[in-house]
Amino acid sequence: MGETNDISFVTYSCEEDQIKGIIALMEEGLSEPYSIYTYRYFLNIWPKLCWLAMDGDKCIGAIVAKIARNTNNDIIEGYIAMLAVHPDYRGRSLGTELVTRSIDSMKEHGCGEVILETEAINKGALRLYHNLGFIKETRFFRYYFNGGDAYRLRLSLFSNPGDEK
């Protein structure tokens, strides 16, 4: 995909303006509040998995993610914690580009699958992830502070069944 008009994509580079832009974007676009410590946890440990869509010096989209061994300790699992695109820039496939770039970075680190949770009523997010190959795994009732339900979605990055063994 690459550039979309004057929009560029960059990984997080620990600049104070970047974290301020990410926080402002997420506070506007997500239903859950997060503390500065949550952002710093993801961004400072896994900066190359966290991508920003920039229109000049304005952050108009961002994805925050991490990788870790899964609970069975048999594969490396990616986790998408947050994704938001400014409302004025939606419909340009920026969310898809951000997710794709983050997943590509995860693959470079040996990731075998990616999971995330999203609000069950967020049709746009569900469509985006479905189009990228994610499948619904579990529904969590009253998962969010606002009482909303969530779906856990999973994407296998293995090309052949049994590759994870």
mmCIF file with all atom_site columns, C-alpha atoms in Angstrom:
data_model
loop_
_atom_site.group_PDB
_atom_site.id
_atom_site.type_symbol
_atom_site.label_atom_id
_atom_site.label_alt_id
_atom_site.label_comp_id
_atom_site.label_asym_id
_atom_site.label_entity_id
_atom_site.label_seq_id
_atom_site.pdbx_PDB_ins_code
_atom_site.Cartn_x
_atom_site.Cartn_y
_atom_site.Cartn_z
_atom_site.occupancy
_atom_site.B_iso_or_equiv
_atom_site.pdbx_formal_charge
_atom_site.auth_seq_id
_atom_site.auth_comp_id
_atom_site.auth_asym_id
_atom_site.auth_atom_id
_atom_site.pdbx_PDB_model_num
ATOM 1   C CA . MET A 1 1   ? 0.000   0.000   0.000  1.00 0.00 ? 1   MET A CA 1
ATOM 2   C CA . GLY A 1 2   ? 2.530   2.622   1.109  1.00 0.00 ? 2   GLY A CA 1
ATOM 3   C CA . GLU A 1 3   ? 1.772   6.319   0.919  1.00 0.00 ? 3   GLU A CA 1
ATOM 4   C CA . THR A 1 4   ? -1.835  7.487   0.608  1.00 0.00 ? 4   THR A CA 1
ATOM 5   C CA . ASN A 1 5   ? -1.612  10.989  -0.914 1.00 0.00 ? 5   ASN A CA 1
ATOM 6   C CA . ASP A 1 6   ? 0.347   13.008  1.651  1.00 0.00 ? 6   ASP A CA 1
ATOM 7   C CA . ILE A 1 7   ? -0.080  10.438  4.407  1.00 0.00 ? 7   ILE A CA 1
ATOM 8   C CA . SER A 1 8   ? 3.041   8.655   5.612  1.00 0.00 ? 8   SER A CA 1
ATOM 9   C CA . PHE A 1 9   ? 3.458   5.637   7.874  1.00 0.00 ? 9   PHE A CA 1
ATOM 10  C CA . VAL A 1 10  ? 6.145   5.504   10.546 1.00 0.00 ? 10  VAL A CA 1
ATOM 11  C CA . THR A 1 11  ? 6.959   3.316   13.511 1.00 0.00 ? 11  THR A CA 1
ATOM 12  C CA . TYR A 1 12  ? 6.926   4.800   16.962 1.00 0.00 ? 12  TYR A CA 1
ATOM 13  C CA . SER A 1 13  ? 10.281  6.392   17.765 1.00 0.00 ? 13  SER A CA 1
ATOM 14  C CA . CYS A 1 14  ? 9.828   7.515   21.388 1.00 0.00 ? 14  CYS A CA 1
ATOM 15  C CA . GLU A 1 15  ? 9.216   11.154  20.520 1.00 0.00 ? 15  GLU A CA 1
ATOM 16  C CA . GLU A 1 16  ? 7.035   13.019  23.019 1.00 0.00 ? 16  GLU A CA 1
ATOM 17  C CA . ASP A 1 17  ? 4.877   14.519  20.241 1.00 0.00 ? 17  ASP A CA 1
ATOM 18  C CA . GLN A 1 18  ? 4.156   11.018  18.944 1.00 0.00 ? 18  GLN A CA 1
ATOM 19  C CA . ILE A 1 19  ? 2.863   9.681   22.258 1.00 0.00 ? 19  ILE A CA 1
ATOM 20  C CA . LYS A 1 20  ? 0.727   12.794  22.750 1.00 0.00 ? 20  LYS A CA 1
ATOM 21  C CA . GLY A 1 21  ? -0.772  12.304  19.290 1.00 0.00 ? 21  GLY A CA 1
ATOM 22  C CA . ILE A 1 22  ? -1.442  8.616   19.921 1.00 0.00 ? 22  ILE A CA 1
ATOM 23  C CA . ILE A 1 23  ? -3.111  9.293   23.267 1.00 0.00 ? 23  ILE A CA 1
ATOM 24  C CA . ALA A 1 24  ? -5.296  12.059  21.824 1.00 0.00 ? 24  ALA A CA 1
ATOM 25  C CA . LEU A 1 25  ? -6.352  9.813   18.956 1.00 0.00 ? 25  LEU A CA 1
ATOM 26  C CA . MET A 1 26  ? -7.141  6.820   21.174 1.00 0.00 ? 26  MET A CA 1
ATOM 27  C CA . GLU A 1 27  ? -9.042  8.923   23.710 1.00 0.00 ? 27  GLU A CA 1
ATOM 28  C CA . GLU A 1 28  ? -11.233 10.197  20.889 1.00 0.00 ? 28  GLU A CA 1
ATOM 29  C CA . GLY A 1 29  ? -11.703 6.867   19.128 1.00 0.00 ? 29  GLY A CA 1
ATOM 30  C CA . LEU A 1 30  ? -11.845 4.176   21.824 1.00 0.00 ? 30  LEU A CA 1
ATOM 31  C CA . SER A 1 31  ? -14.471 3.524   24.486 1.00 0.00 ? 31  SER A CA 1
ATOM 32  C CA . GLU A 1 32  ? -11.926 2.436   27.114 1.00 0.00 ? 32  GLU A CA 1
ATOM 33  C CA . PRO A 1 33  ? -9.732  4.850   29.065 1.00 0.00 ? 33  PRO A CA 1
ATOM 34  C CA . TYR A 1 34  ? -6.045  3.961   29.337 1.00 0.00 ? 34  TYR A CA 1
ATOM 35  C CA . SER A 1 35  ? -3.398  5.442   31.613 1.00 0.00 ? 35  SER A CA 1
ATOM 36  C CA . ILE A 1 36  ? -0.119  6.874   30.372 1.00 0.00 ? 36  ILE A CA 1
ATOM 37  C CA . TYR A 1 37  ? 1.556   3.794   31.852 1.00 0.00 ? 37  TYR A CA 1
ATOM 38  C CA . THR A 1 38  ? -0.396  1.482   29.531 1.00 0.00 ? 38  THR A CA 1
ATOM 39  C CA . TYR A 1 39  ? 0.760   3.458   26.507 1.00 0.00 ? 39  TYR A CA 1
ATOM 40  C CA . ARG A 1 40  ? 4.366   3.563   27.715 1.00 0.00 ? 40  ARG A CA 1
ATOM 41  C CA . TYR A 1 41  ? 4.316   -0.202  28.403 1.00 0.00 ? 41  TYR A CA 1
ATOM 42  C CA . PHE A 1 42  ? 3.433   -1.025  24.803 1.00 0.00 ? 42  PHE A CA 1
ATOM 43  C CA . LEU A 1 43  ? 5.253   1.804   23.049 1.00 0.00 ? 43  LEU A CA 1
ATOM 44  C CA . ASN A 1 44  ? 8.560   1.611   24.900 1.00 0.00 ? 44  ASN A CA 1
ATOM 45  C CA . ILE A 1 45  ? 8.919   -2.178  24.798 1.00 0.00 ? 45  ILE A CA 1
ATOM 46  C CA . TRP A 1 46  ? 7.544   -2.836  21.278 1.00 0.00 ? 46  TRP A CA 1
ATOM 47  C CA . PRO A 1 47  ? 8.032   0.415   19.321 1.00 0.00 ? 47  PRO A CA 1
ATOM 48  C CA . LYS A 1 48  ? 8.589   -1.366  15.981 1.00 0.00 ? 48  LYS A CA 1
ATOM 49  C CA . LEU A 1 49  ? 5.145   -3.010  16.223 1.00 0.00 ? 49  LEU A CA 1
ATOM 50  C CA . CYS A 1 50  ? 3.413   0.316   16.799 1.00 0.00 ? 50  CYS A CA 1
ATOM 51  C CA . TRP A 1 51  ? 2.706   2.263   13.616 1.00 0.00 ? 51  TRP A CA 1
ATOM 52  C CA . LEU A 1 52  ? 1.414   5.774   13.055 1.00 0.00 ? 52  LEU A CA 1
ATOM 53  C CA . ALA A 1 53  ? -0.321  7.280   10.043 1.00 0.00 ? 53  ALA A CA 1
ATOM 54  C CA . MET A 1 54  ? 0.789   10.892  9.750  1.00 0.00 ? 54  MET A CA 1
ATOM 55  C CA . ASP A 1 55  ? -0.654  13.773  7.769  1.00 0.00 ? 55  ASP A CA 1
ATOM 56  C CA . GLY A 1 56  ? 2.277   16.131  8.005  1.00 0.00 ? 56  GLY A CA 1
ATOM 57  C CA . ASP A 1 57  ? 3.016   16.281  11.721 1.00 0.00 ? 57  ASP A CA 1
ATOM 58  C CA . LYS A 1 58  ? -0.525  15.278  12.779 1.00 0.00 ? 58  LYS A CA 1
ATOM 59  C CA . CYS A 1 59  ? -1.140  11.714  13.967 1.00 0.00 ? 59  CYS A CA 1
ATOM 60  C CA . ILE A 1 60  ? -4.318  10.614  12.166 1.00 0.00 ? 60  ILE A CA 1
ATOM 61  C CA . GLY A 1 61  ? -4.092  6.865   12.798 1.00 0.00 ? 61  GLY A CA 1
ATOM 62  C CA . ALA A 1 62  ? -2.219  4.534   15.110 1.00 0.00 ? 62  ALA A CA 1
ATOM 63  C CA . ILE A 1 63  ? -1.904  0.894   16.102 1.00 0.00 ? 63  ILE A CA 1
ATOM 64  C CA . VAL A 1 64  ? -0.433  -0.234  19.423 1.00 0.00 ? 64  VAL A CA 1
ATOM 65  C CA . ALA A 1 65  ? 0.660   -3.861  19.708 1.00 0.00 ? 65  ALA A CA 1
ATOM 66  C CA . LYS A 1 66  ? 3.014   -6.335  21.385 1.00 0.00 ? 66  LYS A CA 1
ATOM 67  C CA . ILE A 1 67  ? 4.356   -9.873  21.078 1.00 0.00 ? 67  ILE A CA 1
ATOM 68  C CA . ALA A 1 68  ? 4.940   -12.558 23.711 1.00 0.00 ? 68  ALA A CA 1
ATOM 69  C CA . ARG A 1 69  ? 4.982   -16.312 24.101 1.00 0.00 ? 69  ARG A CA 1
ATOM 70  C CA . ASN A 1 70  ? 1.457   -17.654 24.458 1.00 0.00 ? 70  ASN A CA 1
ATOM 71  C CA . THR A 1 71  ? 0.327   -19.268 27.718 1.00 0.00 ? 71  THR A CA 1
ATOM 72  C CA . ASN A 1 72  ? 1.364   -22.726 26.498 1.00 0.00 ? 72  ASN A CA 1
ATOM 73  C CA . ASN A 1 73  ? 4.794   -21.268 25.662 1.00 0.00 ? 73  ASN A CA 1
ATOM 74  C CA . ASP A 1 74  ? 4.740   -23.007 22.288 1.00 0.00 ? 74  ASP A CA 1
ATOM 75  C CA . ILE A 1 75  ? 4.419   -20.077 19.857 1.00 0.00 ? 75  ILE A CA 1
ATOM 76  C CA . ILE A 1 76  ? 5.007   -16.359 19.734 1.00 0.00 ? 76  ILE A CA 1
ATOM 77  C CA . GLU A 1 77  ? 1.692   -14.544 19.759 1.00 0.00 ? 77  GLU A CA 1
ATOM 78  C CA . GLY A 1 78  ? 1.007   -11.019 18.619 1.00 0.00 ? 78  GLY A CA 1
ATOM 79  C CA . TYR A 1 79  ? -1.553  -8.855  20.351 1.00 0.00 ? 79  TYR A CA 1
ATOM 80  C CA . ILE A 1 80  ? -3.208  -5.745  18.938 1.00 0.00 ? 80  ILE A CA 1
ATOM 81  C CA . ALA A 1 81  ? -4.115  -3.599  21.925 1.00 0.00 ? 81  ALA A CA 1
ATOM 82  C CA . MET A 1 82  ? -5.421  -0.467  20.203 1.00 0.00 ? 82  MET A CA 1
ATOM 83  C CA . LEU A 1 83  ? -6.263  0.783   16.726 1.00 0.00 ? 83  LEU A CA 1
ATOM 84  C CA . ALA A 1 84  ? -7.814  4.122   15.846 1.00 0.00 ? 84  ALA A CA 1
ATOM 85  C CA . VAL A 1 85  ? -8.141  6.338   12.788 1.00 0.00 ? 85  VAL A CA 1
ATOM 86  C CA . HIS A 1 86  ? -9.301  9.940   13.042 1.00 0.00 ? 86  HIS A CA 1
ATOM 87  C CA . PRO A 1 87  ? -12.932 10.197  11.821 1.00 0.00 ? 87  PRO A CA 1
ATOM 88  C CA . ASP A 1 88  ? -11.981 12.683  9.069  1.00 0.00 ? 88  ASP A CA 1
ATOM 89  C CA . TYR A 1 89  ? -9.606  10.099  7.542  1.00 0.00 ? 89  TYR A CA 1
ATOM 90  C CA . ARG A 1 90  ? -11.745 6.969   7.685  1.00 0.00 ? 90  ARG A CA 1
ATOM 91  C CA . GLY A 1 91  ? -12.664 5.155   4.490  1.00 0.00 ? 91  GLY A CA 1
ATOM 92  C CA . ARG A 1 92  ? -9.147  5.419   3.045  1.00 0.00 ? 92  ARG A CA 1
ATOM 93  C CA . SER A 1 93  ? -7.945  1.966   4.199  1.00 0.00 ? 93  SER A CA 1
ATOM 94  C CA . LEU A 1 94  ? -5.614  3.522   6.780  1.00 0.00 ? 94  LEU A CA 1
ATOM 95  C CA . GLY A 1 95  ? -6.725  1.033   9.450  1.00 0.00 ? 95  GLY A CA 1
ATOM 96  C CA . THR A 1 96  ? -5.992  -1.844  7.096  1.00 0.00 ? 96  THR A CA 1
ATOM 97  C CA . GLU A 1 97  ? -2.580  -0.402  6.285  1.00 0.00 ? 97  GLU A CA 1
ATOM 98  C CA . LEU A 1 98  ? -1.717  0.067   9.970  1.00 0.00 ? 98  LEU A CA 1
ATOM 99  C CA . VAL A 1 99  ? -2.799  -3.477  10.892 1.00 0.00 ? 99  VAL A CA 1
ATOM 100 C CA . THR A 1 100 ? -0.947  -4.956  7.903  1.00 0.00 ? 100 THR A CA 1
ATOM 101 C CA . ARG A 1 101 ? 2.262   -3.131  8.773  1.00 0.00 ? 101 ARG A CA 1
ATOM 102 C CA . SER A 1 102 ? 2.080   -4.187  12.416 1.00 0.00 ? 102 SER A CA 1
ATOM 103 C CA . ILE A 1 103 ? 1.421   -7.826  11.465 1.00 0.00 ? 103 ILE A CA 1
ATOM 104 C CA . ASP A 1 104 ? 4.334   -7.746  9.005  1.00 0.00 ? 104 ASP A CA 1
ATOM 105 C CA . SER A 1 105 ? 6.557   -6.506  11.853 1.00 0.00 ? 105 SER A CA 1
ATOM 106 C CA . MET A 1 106 ? 5.232   -9.307  14.067 1.00 0.00 ? 106 MET A CA 1
ATOM 107 C CA . LYS A 1 107 ? 6.078   -11.872 11.381 1.00 0.00 ? 107 LYS A CA 1
ATOM 108 C CA . GLU A 1 108 ? 9.651   -10.564 11.302 1.00 0.00 ? 108 GLU A CA 1
ATOM 109 C CA . HIS A 1 109 ? 9.821   -11.444 15.015 1.00 0.00 ? 109 HIS A CA 1
ATOM 110 C CA . GLY A 1 110 ? 8.608   -15.023 14.410 1.00 0.00 ? 110 GLY A CA 1
ATOM 111 C CA . CYS A 1 111 ? 5.000   -14.477 15.383 1.00 0.00 ? 111 CYS A CA 1
ATOM 112 C CA . GLY A 1 112 ? 2.679   -17.409 14.650 1.00 0.00 ? 112 GLY A CA 1
ATOM 113 C CA . GLU A 1 113 ? -0.681  -15.828 15.372 1.00 0.00 ? 113 GLU A CA 1
ATOM 114 C CA . VAL A 1 114 ? -2.290  -12.519 16.302 1.00 0.00 ? 114 VAL A CA 1
ATOM 115 C CA . ILE A 1 115 ? -5.155  -11.932 18.707 1.00 0.00 ? 115 ILE A CA 1
ATOM 116 C CA . LEU A 1 116 ? -7.190  -8.910  19.743 1.00 0.00 ? 116 LEU A CA 1
ATOM 117 C CA . GLU A 1 117 ? -10.469 -7.908  21.301 1.00 0.00 ? 117 GLU A CA 1
ATOM 118 C CA . THR A 1 118 ? -12.927 -5.502  19.728 1.00 0.00 ? 118 THR A CA 1
ATOM 119 C CA . GLU A 1 119 ? -16.363 -4.249  20.673 1.00 0.00 ? 119 GLU A CA 1
ATOM 120 C CA . ALA A 1 120 ? -19.122 -6.534  19.418 1.00 0.00 ? 120 ALA A CA 1
ATOM 121 C CA . ILE A 1 121 ? -21.043 -3.497  18.110 1.00 0.00 ? 121 ILE A CA 1
ATOM 122 C CA . ASN A 1 122 ? -18.080 -2.058  16.184 1.00 0.00 ? 122 ASN A CA 1
ATOM 123 C CA . LYS A 1 123 ? -19.115 -3.200  12.711 1.00 0.00 ? 123 LYS A CA 1
ATOM 124 C CA . GLY A 1 124 ? -16.321 -1.271  10.967 1.00 0.00 ? 124 GLY A CA 1
ATOM 125 C CA . ALA A 1 125 ? -13.601 -2.937  13.050 1.00 0.00 ? 125 ALA A CA 1
ATOM 126 C CA . LEU A 1 126 ? -15.178 -6.368  12.681 1.00 0.00 ? 126 LEU A CA 1
ATOM 127 C CA . ARG A 1 127 ? -15.326 -5.923  8.896  1.00 0.00 ? 127 ARG A CA 1
ATOM 128 C CA . LEU A 1 128 ? -11.708 -4.686  8.728  1.00 0.00 ? 128 LEU A CA 1
ATOM 129 C CA . TYR A 1 129 ? -10.394 -7.644  10.717 1.00 0.00 ? 129 TYR A CA 1
ATOM 130 C CA . HIS A 1 130 ? -12.597 -10.175 8.883  1.00 0.00 ? 130 HIS A CA 1
ATOM 131 C CA . ASN A 1 131 ? -11.246 -8.877  5.545  1.00 0.00 ? 131 ASN A CA 1
ATOM 132 C CA . LEU A 1 132 ? -7.714  -9.462  6.857  1.00 0.00 ? 132 LEU A CA 1
ATOM 133 C CA . GLY A 1 133 ? -8.521  -13.087 7.751  1.00 0.00 ? 133 GLY A CA 1
ATOM 134 C CA . PHE A 1 134 ? -9.251  -12.836 11.486 1.00 0.00 ? 134 PHE A CA 1
ATOM 135 C CA . ILE A 1 135 ? -11.901 -15.185 12.837 1.00 0.00 ? 135 ILE A CA 1
ATOM 136 C CA . LYS A 1 136 ? -14.191 -14.717 15.835 1.00 0.00 ? 136 LYS A CA 1
ATOM 137 C CA . GLU A 1 137 ? -13.065 -16.978 18.633 1.00 0.00 ? 137 GLU A CA 1
ATOM 138 C CA . THR A 1 138 ? -14.913 -15.970 21.804 1.00 0.00 ? 138 THR A CA 1
ATOM 139 C CA . ARG A 1 139 ? -17.584 -13.504 22.882 1.00 0.00 ? 139 ARG A CA 1
ATOM 140 C CA . PHE A 1 140 ? -17.023 -11.798 26.229 1.00 0.00 ? 140 PHE A CA 1
ATOM 141 C CA . PHE A 1 141 ? -20.188 -10.431 27.783 1.00 0.00 ? 141 PHE A CA 1
ATOM 142 C CA . ARG A 1 142 ? -19.983 -7.020  29.548 1.00 0.00 ? 142 ARG A CA 1
ATOM 143 C CA . TYR A 1 143 ? -16.243 -6.946  28.815 1.00 0.00 ? 143 TYR A CA 1
ATOM 144 C CA . TYR A 1 144 ? -15.834 -3.179  28.645 1.00 0.00 ? 144 TYR A CA 1
ATOM 145 C CA . PHE A 1 145 ? -16.359 -0.532  31.336 1.00 0.00 ? 145 PHE A CA 1
ATOM 146 C CA . ASN A 1 146 ? -19.365 0.741   29.390 1.00 0.00 ? 146 ASN A CA 1
ATOM 147 C CA . GLY A 1 147 ? -21.005 -2.695  29.714 1.00 0.00 ? 147 GLY A CA 1
ATOM 148 C CA . GLY A 1 148 ? -20.408 -3.583  26.069 1.00 0.00 ? 148 GLY A CA 1
ATOM 149 C CA . ASP A 1 149 ? -19.559 -7.052  24.825 1.00 0.00 ? 149 ASP A CA 1
ATOM 150 C CA . ALA A 1 150 ? -16.348 -7.919  23.009 1.00 0.00 ? 150 ALA A CA 1
ATOM 151 C CA . TYR A 1 151 ? -15.195 -10.509 20.538 1.00 0.00 ? 151 TYR A CA 1
ATOM 152 C CA . ARG A 1 152 ? -11.758 -12.057 20.692 1.00 0.00 ? 152 ARG A CA 1
ATOM 153 C CA . LEU A 1 153 ? -10.455 -12.413 17.161 1.00 0.00 ? 153 LEU A CA 1
ATOM 154 C CA . ARG A 1 154 ? -7.557  -14.578 16.030 1.00 0.00 ? 154 ARG A CA 1
ATOM 155 C CA . LEU A 1 155 ? -5.430  -14.696 12.900 1.00 0.00 ? 155 LEU A CA 1
ATOM 156 C CA . SER A 1 156 ? -3.134  -17.633 12.199 1.00 0.00 ? 156 SER A CA 1
ATOM 157 C CA . LEU A 1 157 ? 0.062   -16.652 10.416 1.00 0.00 ? 157 LEU A CA 1
ATOM 158 C CA . PHE A 1 158 ? 1.015   -20.263 9.667  1.00 0.00 ? 158 PHE A CA 1
ATOM 159 C CA . SER A 1 159 ? 0.810   -21.128 5.999  1.00 0.00 ? 159 SER A CA 1
ATOM 160 C CA . ASN A 1 160 ? 0.158   -24.840 6.562  1.00 0.00 ? 160 ASN A CA 1
ATOM 161 C CA . PRO A 1 161 ? -1.799  -26.658 9.282  1.00 0.00 ? 161 PRO A CA 1
ATOM 162 C CA . GLY A 1 162 ? 0.609   -28.129 11.797 1.00 0.00 ? 162 GLY A CA 1
ATOM 163 C CA . ASP A 1 163 ? 3.351   -25.539 11.170 1.00 0.00 ? 163 ASP A CA 1
ATOM 164 C CA . GLU A 1 164 ? 3.023   -24.373 14.755 1.00 0.00 ? 164 GLU A CA 1
ATOM 165 C CA . LYS A 1 165 ? 4.400   -27.662 16.080 1.00 0.00 ? 165 LYS A CA 1
#
